[in-house]
Tab-separated table of C-alpha atoms and ligand atoms in Angstrom:
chain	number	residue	atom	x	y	z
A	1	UNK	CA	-7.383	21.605	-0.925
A	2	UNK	CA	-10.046	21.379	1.785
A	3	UNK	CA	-11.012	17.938	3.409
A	4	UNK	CA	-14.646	18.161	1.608
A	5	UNK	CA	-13.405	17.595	-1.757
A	6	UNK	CA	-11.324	14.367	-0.650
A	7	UNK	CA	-13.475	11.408	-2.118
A	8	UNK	CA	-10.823	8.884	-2.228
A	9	UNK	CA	-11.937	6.363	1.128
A	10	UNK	CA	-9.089	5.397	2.835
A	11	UNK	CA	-7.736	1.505	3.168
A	12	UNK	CA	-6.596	2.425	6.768
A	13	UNK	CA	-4.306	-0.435	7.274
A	14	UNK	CA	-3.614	0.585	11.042
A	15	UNK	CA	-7.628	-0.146	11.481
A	16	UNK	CA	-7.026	-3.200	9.742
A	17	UNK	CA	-4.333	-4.318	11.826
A	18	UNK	CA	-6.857	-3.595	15.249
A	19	UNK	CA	-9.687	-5.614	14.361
A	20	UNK	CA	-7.401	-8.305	13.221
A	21	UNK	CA	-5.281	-8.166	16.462
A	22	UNK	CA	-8.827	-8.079	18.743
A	23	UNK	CA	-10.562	-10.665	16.107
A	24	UNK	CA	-7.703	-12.915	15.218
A	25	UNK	CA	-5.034	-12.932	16.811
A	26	UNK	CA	-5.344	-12.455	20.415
A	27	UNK	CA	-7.863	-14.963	20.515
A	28	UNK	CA	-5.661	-17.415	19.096
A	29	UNK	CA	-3.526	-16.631	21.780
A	30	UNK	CA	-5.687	-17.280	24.606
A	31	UNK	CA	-6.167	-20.668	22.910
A	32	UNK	CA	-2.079	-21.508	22.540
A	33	UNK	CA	-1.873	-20.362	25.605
A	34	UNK	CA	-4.137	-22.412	26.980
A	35	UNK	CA	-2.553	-25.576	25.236
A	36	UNK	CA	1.127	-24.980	24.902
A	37	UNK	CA	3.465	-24.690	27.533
A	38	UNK	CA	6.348	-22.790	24.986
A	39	UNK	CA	4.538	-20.013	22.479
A	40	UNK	CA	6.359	-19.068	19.434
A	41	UNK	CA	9.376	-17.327	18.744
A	42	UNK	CA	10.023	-15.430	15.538
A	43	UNK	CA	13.985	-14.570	14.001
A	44	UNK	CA	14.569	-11.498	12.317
A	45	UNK	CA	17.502	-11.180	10.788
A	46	UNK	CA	19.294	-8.199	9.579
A	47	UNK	CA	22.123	-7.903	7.085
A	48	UNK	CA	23.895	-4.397	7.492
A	49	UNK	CA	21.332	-1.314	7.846
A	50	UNK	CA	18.379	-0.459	5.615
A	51	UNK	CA	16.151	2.358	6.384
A	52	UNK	CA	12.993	0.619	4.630
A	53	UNK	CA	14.092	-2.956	6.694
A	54	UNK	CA	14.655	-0.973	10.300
A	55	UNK	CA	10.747	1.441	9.382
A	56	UNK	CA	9.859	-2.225	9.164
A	57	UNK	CA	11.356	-4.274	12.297
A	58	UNK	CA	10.295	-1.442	14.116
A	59	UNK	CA	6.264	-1.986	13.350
A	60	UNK	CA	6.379	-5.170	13.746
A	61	UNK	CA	8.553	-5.547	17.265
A	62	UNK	CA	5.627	-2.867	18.506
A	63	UNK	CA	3.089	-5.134	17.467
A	64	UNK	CA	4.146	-8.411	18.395
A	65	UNK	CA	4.606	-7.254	22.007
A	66	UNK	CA	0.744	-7.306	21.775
A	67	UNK	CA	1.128	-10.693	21.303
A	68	UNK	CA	1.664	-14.234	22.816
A	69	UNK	CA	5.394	-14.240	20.728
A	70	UNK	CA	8.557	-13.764	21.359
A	71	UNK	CA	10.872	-12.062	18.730
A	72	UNK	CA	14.279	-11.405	18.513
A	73	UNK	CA	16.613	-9.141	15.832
A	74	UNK	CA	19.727	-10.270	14.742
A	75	UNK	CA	22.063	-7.879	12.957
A	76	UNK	CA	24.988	-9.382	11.424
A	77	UNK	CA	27.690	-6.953	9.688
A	78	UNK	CA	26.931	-5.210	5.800
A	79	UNK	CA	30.331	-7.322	5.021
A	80	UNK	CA	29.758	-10.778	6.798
A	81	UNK	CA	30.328	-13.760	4.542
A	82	UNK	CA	27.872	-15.976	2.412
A	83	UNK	CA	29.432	-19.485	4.047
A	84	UNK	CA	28.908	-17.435	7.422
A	85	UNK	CA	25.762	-16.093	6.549
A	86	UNK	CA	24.530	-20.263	5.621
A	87	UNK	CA	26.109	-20.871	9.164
A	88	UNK	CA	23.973	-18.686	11.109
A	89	UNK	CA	20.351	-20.067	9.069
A	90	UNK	CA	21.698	-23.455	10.022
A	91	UNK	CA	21.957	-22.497	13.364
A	92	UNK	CA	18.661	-21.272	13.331
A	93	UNK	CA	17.065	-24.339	12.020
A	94	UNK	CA	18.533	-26.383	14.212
A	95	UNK	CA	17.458	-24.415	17.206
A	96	UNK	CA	13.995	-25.752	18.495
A	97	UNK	CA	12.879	-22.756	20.422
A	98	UNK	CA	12.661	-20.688	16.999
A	99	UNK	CA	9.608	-21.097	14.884
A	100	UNK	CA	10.007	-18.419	12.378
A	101	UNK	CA	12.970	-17.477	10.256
A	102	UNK	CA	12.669	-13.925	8.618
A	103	UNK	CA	15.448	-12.688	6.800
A	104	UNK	CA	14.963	-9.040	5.757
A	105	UNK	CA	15.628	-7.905	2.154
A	106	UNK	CA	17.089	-6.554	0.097
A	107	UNK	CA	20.483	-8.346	0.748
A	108	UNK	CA	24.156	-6.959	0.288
A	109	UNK	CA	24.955	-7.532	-3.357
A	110	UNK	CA	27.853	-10.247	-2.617
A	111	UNK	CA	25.072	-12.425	-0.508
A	112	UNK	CA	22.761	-14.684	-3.204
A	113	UNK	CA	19.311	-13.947	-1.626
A	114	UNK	CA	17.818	-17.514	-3.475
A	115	UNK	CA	20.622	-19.374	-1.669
A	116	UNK	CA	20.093	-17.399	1.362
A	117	UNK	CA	15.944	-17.921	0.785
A	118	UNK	CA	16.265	-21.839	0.048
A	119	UNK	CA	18.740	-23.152	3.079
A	120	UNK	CA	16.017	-21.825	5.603
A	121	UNK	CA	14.261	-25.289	6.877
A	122	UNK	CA	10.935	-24.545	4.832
A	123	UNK	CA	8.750	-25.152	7.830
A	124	UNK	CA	10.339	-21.627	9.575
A	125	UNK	CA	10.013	-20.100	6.286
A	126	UNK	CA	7.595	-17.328	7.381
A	127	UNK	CA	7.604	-15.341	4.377
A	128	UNK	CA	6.459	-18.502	2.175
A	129	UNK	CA	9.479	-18.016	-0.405
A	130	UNK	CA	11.332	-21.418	-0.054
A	131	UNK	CA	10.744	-23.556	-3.228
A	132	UNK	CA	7.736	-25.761	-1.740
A	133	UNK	CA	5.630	-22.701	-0.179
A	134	UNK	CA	5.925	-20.936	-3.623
A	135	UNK	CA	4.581	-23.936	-5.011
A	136	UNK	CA	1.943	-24.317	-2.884
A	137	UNK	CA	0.943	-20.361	-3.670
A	138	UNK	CA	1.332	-21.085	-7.619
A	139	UNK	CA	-1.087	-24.077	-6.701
A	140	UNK	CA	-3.284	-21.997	-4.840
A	141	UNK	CA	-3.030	-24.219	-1.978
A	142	UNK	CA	-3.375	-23.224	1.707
A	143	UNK	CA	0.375	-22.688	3.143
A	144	UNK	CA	2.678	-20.209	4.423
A	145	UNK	CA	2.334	-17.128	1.782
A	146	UNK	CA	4.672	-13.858	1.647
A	147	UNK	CA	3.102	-11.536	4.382
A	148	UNK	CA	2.663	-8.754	2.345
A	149	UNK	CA	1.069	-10.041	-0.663
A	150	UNK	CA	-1.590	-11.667	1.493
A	151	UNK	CA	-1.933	-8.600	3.633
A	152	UNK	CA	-3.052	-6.653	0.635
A	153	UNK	CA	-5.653	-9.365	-0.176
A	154	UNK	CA	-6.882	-9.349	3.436
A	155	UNK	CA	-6.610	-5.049	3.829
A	156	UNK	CA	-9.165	-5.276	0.022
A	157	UNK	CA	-11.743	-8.033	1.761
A	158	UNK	CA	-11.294	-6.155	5.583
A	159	UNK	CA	-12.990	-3.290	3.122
A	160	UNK	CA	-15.331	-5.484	1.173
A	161	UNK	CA	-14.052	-4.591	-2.169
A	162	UNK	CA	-15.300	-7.013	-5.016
A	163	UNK	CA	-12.193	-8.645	-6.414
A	164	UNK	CA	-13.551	-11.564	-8.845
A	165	UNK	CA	-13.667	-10.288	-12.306
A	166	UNK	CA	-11.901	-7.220	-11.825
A	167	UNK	CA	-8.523	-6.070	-13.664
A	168	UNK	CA	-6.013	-6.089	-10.879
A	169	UNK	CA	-2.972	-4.678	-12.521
A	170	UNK	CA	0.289	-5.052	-10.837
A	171	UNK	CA	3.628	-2.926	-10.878
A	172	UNK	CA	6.420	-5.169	-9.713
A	173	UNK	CA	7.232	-8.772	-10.322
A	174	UNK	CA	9.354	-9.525	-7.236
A	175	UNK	CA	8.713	-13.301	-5.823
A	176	UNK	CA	8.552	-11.041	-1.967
A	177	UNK	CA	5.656	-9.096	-3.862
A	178	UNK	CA	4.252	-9.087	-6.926
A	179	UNK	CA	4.203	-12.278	-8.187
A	180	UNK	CA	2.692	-13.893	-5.350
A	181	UNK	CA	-0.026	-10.950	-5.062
A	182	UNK	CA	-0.666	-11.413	-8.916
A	183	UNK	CA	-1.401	-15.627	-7.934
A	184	UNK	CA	-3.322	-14.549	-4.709
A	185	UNK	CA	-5.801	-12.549	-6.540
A	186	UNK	CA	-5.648	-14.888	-9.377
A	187	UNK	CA	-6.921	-16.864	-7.428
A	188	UNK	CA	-9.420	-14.556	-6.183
A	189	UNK	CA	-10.637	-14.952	-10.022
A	190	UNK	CA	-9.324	-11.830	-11.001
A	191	UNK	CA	-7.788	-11.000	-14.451
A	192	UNK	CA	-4.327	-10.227	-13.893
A	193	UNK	CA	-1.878	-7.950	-15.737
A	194	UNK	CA	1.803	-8.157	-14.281
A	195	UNK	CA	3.801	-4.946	-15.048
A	196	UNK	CA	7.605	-4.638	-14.644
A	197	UNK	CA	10.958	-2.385	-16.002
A	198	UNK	CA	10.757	-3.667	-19.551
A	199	UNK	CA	6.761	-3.187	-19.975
A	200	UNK	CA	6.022	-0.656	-22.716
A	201	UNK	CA	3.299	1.849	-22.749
A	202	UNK	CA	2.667	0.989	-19.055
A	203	UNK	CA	0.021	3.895	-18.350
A	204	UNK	CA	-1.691	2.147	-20.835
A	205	UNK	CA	-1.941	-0.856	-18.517
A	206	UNK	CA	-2.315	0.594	-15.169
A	207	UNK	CA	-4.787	3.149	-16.489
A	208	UNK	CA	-6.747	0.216	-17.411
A	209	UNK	CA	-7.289	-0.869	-13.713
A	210	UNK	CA	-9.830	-1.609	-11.744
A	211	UNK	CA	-7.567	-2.380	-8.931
A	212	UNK	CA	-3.978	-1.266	-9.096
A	213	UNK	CA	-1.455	-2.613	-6.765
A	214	UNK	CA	1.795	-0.876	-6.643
A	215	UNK	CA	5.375	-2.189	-5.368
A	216	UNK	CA	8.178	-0.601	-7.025
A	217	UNK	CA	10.291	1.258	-4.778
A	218	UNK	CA	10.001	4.106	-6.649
A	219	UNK	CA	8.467	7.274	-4.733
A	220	UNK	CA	5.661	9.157	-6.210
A	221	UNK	CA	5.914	7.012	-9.378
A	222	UNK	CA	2.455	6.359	-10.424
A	223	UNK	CA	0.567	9.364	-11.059
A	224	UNK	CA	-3.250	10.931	-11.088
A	225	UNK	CA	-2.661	10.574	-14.967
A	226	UNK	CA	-1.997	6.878	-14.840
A	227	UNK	CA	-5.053	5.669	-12.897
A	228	UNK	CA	-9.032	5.581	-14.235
A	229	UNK	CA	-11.401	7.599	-12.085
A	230	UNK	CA	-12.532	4.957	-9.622
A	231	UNK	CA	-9.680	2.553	-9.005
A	232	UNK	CA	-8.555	1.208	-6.102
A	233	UNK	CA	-4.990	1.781	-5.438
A	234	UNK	CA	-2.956	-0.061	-3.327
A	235	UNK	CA	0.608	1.152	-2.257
A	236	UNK	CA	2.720	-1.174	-1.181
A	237	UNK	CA	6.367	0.993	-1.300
A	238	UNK	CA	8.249	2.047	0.975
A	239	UNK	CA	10.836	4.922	-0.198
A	240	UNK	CA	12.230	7.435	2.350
A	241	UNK	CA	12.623	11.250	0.846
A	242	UNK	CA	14.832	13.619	3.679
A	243	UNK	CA	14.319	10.974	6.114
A	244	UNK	CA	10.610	10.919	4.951
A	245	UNK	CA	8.217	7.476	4.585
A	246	UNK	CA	7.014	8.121	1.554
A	247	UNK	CA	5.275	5.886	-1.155
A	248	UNK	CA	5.261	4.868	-4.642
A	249	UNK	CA	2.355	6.434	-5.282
A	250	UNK	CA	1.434	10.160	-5.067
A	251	UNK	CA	-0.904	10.535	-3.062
A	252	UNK	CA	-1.884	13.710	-2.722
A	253	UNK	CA	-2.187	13.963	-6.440
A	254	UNK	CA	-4.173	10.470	-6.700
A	255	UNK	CA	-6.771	11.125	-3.741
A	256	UNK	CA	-9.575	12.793	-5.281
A	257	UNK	CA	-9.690	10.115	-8.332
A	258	UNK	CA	-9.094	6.633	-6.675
A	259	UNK	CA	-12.559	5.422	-5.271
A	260	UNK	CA	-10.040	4.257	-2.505
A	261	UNK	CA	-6.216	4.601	-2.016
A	262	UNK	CA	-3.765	3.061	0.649
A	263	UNK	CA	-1.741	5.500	2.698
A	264	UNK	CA	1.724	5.186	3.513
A	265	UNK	CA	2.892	5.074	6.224
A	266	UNK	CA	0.023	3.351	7.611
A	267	UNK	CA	-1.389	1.241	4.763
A	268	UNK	CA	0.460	-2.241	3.719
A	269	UNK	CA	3.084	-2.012	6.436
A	270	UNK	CA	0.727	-2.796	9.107
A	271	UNK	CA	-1.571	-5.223	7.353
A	272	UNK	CA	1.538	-7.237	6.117
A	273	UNK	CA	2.671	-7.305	10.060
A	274	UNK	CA	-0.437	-8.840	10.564
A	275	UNK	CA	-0.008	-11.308	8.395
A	276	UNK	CA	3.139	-12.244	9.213
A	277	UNK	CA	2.201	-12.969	13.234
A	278	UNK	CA	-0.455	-15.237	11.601
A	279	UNK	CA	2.011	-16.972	9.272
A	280	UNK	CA	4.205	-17.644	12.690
A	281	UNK	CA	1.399	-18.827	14.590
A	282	UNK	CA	0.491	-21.438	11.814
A	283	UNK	CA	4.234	-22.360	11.388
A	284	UNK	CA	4.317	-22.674	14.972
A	285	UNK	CA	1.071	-25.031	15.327
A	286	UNK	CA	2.233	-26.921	12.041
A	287	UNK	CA	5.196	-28.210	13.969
A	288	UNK	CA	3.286	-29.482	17.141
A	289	UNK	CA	1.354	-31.174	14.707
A	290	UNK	CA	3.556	-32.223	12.793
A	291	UNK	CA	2.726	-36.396	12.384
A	292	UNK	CA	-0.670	-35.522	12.227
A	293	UNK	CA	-1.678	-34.895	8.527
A	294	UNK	CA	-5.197	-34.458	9.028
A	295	UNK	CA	-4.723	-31.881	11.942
A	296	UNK	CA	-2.367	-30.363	9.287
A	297	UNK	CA	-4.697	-29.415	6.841
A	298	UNK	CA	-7.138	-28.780	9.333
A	299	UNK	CA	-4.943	-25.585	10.218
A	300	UNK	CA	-4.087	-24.370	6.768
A	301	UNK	CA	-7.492	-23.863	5.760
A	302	UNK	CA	-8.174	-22.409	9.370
A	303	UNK	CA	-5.361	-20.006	8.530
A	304	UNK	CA	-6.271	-19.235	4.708
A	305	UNK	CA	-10.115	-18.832	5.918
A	306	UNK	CA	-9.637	-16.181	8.310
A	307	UNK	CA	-7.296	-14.547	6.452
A	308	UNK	CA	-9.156	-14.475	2.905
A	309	UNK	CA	-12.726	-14.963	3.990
A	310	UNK	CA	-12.814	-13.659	7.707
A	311	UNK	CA	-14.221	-16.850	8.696
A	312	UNK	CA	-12.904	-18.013	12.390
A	313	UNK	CA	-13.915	-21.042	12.480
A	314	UNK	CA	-12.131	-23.956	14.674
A	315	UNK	CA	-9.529	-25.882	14.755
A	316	UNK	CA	-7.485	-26.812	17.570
B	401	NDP	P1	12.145	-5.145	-6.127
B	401	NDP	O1	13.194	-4.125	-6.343
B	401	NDP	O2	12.510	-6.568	-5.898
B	401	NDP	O3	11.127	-5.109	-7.347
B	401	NDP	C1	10.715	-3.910	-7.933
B	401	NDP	C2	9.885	-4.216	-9.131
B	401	NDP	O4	9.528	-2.975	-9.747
B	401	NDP	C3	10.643	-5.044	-10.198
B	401	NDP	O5	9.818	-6.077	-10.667
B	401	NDP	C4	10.936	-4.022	-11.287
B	401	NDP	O6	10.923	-4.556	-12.605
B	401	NDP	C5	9.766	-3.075	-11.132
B	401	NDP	N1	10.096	-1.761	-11.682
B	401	NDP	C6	11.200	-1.027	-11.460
B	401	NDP	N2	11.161	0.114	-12.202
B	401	NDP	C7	10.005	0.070	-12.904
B	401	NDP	C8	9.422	0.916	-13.856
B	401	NDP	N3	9.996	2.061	-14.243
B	401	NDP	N4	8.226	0.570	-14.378
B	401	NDP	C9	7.615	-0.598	-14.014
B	401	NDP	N5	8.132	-1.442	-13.112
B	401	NDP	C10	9.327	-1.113	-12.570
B	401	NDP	O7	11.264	-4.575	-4.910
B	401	NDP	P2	10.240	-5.306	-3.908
B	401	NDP	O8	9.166	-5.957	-4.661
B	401	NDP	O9	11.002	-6.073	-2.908
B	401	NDP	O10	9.672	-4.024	-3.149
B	401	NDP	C11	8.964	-3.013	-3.830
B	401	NDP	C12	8.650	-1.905	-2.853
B	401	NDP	O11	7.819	-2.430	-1.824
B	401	NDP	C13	9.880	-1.337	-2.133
B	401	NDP	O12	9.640	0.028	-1.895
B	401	NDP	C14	9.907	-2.080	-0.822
B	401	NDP	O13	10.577	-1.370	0.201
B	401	NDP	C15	8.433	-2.214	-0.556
B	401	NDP	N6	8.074	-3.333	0.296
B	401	NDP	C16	7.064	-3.101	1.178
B	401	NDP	C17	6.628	-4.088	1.999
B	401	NDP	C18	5.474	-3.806	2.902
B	401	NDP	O14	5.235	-4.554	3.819
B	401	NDP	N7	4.701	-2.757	2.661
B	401	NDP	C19	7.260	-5.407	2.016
B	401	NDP	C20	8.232	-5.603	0.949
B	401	NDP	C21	8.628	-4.571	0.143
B	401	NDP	P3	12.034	-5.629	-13.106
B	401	NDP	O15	11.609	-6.938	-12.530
B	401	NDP	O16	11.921	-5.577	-14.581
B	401	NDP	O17	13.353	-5.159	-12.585
């Protein structure tokens, strides 16, 4: 197939990620480091090997050394303990020079990822999954929100798709993905149509999409035949074929229907990265303000503007 007939337009996520580095980030940087002496410090830690975890941790080490943060990988053994496990988090917590907490999933089945998810202190919980973030997402208030839902949000406005009143249809109800991404663009006044393992006739539903956002972990599982000419398809899997990145969506059988279609690699990964530097930055200036309400509203909608609206704005 020659590149003339391609008529899918491509959410470039690595273009994304850029502009929001140059427009965002770094200049939020230049202001922290104009007013802190310490800049933050993100924990990633690793539970035994994953190949879609390390694809991962290695995007986003490369792009946080663009950035005024430190970050540091921990990689405890496949077999270590849960009581261990809680001892480490606790460490972390208690350790003022980290800001950020990110444990990566999927755990080893022995470890209970909800026990693992709730004992990190809330206000390090850069992936918004500890009981009160999810709240505050369900409530649609400003807060720390799972990276990669809100980088698909952000990679859609970044391309000035119209969201309200469309049929985003989701495939995948995890709390890491699709549940917060079906509350993000809920809020975005979307109708919303969650799809999962047990959902019957699901072609029916994601054929039926004006917006289809994908996160499975399934590769090449949805289909040219399961899409309506038109639809804008996000991928957010990540599925490696003979040590191959490779989607849950087919690409090269999607590309000339979807009016546009996220790559991977090179779609989601890098827009969630984004996100998450900006979740650490706000969890970072949350806790220097942290007996200061007012200040701390001030930088959740500073945060949620910018990354919903593209508006800058100020508040320091
Ligand atoms: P989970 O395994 O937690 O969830 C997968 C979801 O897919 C479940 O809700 C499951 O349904 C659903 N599902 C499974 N089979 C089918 C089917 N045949 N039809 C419809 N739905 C189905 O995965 P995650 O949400 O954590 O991750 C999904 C993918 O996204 C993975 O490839 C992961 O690596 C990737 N990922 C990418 C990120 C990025 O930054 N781009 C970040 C996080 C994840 P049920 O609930 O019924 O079991």
């Amino acid at each position: 197939m020659n590149q003339s007939e391609e008529k899918s337009k491509i959410l470039d996520g690595r273009l994304f990620a850029q502009e929001y580095l140059e427009k965002i980030l770094k200049p939020r940087c230049d202001i922290f480091r104009e007013h802190y002496k310490k800049l933050p410090k993100l924990s990633t830690i690793l539970v035994g090997s994953n190949p879609a975890s390390e694809s991962y941790i290695k995007l986003k080490e490369r792009f946080f050394e663009k950035l005024c943060v430190e970050s540091e990988v921990f990689r405890l053994p496949e077999n270590i303990k849960e009581k261990e496990f809680l001892n480490f988090i606790e460490k972390q917590n208690k350790d003022d020079s980290i800001d950020g907490i990110l444990v990566q999933m999927p755990l080893p089945d022995h470890i209970d990822e909800d026990i693992i998810i709730e004992s990190i202190n809330p206000s390090k919980d850069v992936e918004g999954l500890s009981p009160g973030n999810v709240y505050a997402w369900a409530k649609a208030l400003p807060n720390l929100v799972p990276a990669t839902a809100l980088g698909v949000l952000a990679l859609l406005k970044f391309y000035k798709i119209p969201i309200e009143g469309k049929h985003v249809v989701v495939v995948g109800r995890s709390m890491i993905v699709g549940k917060p991404v079906a509350h993000l663009f809920l809020k975005e006044n979307a109708t919303v149509t969650i799809c999962h393992s047990r959902t019957k006739s699901l072609e029916k539903h994601t054929s039926d999409a004006d917006i289809l956002i994908v996160a499975v972990g399934k590769p090449h599982f949805i289909k040219k035949r399961m899409i309506k000419e038109g639809a804008v398809v996000v991928d957010v899997g990540i599925n490696f074929e003979d040590g191959k990145l490779i989607g849950d969506v087919d690409y090269d059988d999607l590309k000339l229907d979807a009016s546009y279609i996220s790559p991977v690699p090179g779609g989601s990964g890098p827009a969630t990265v984004c996100i998450l530097a900006s979740n650490l930055l706000l969890a970072f200036e949350l806790k220097k303000a942290k007996d200061d309400e007012e200040k701390r509203n001030c930088l959740k909608t500073y945060y949620e503007n910018y990354n919903t609206i593209g508006e800058t704005g100020f508040c320091v």
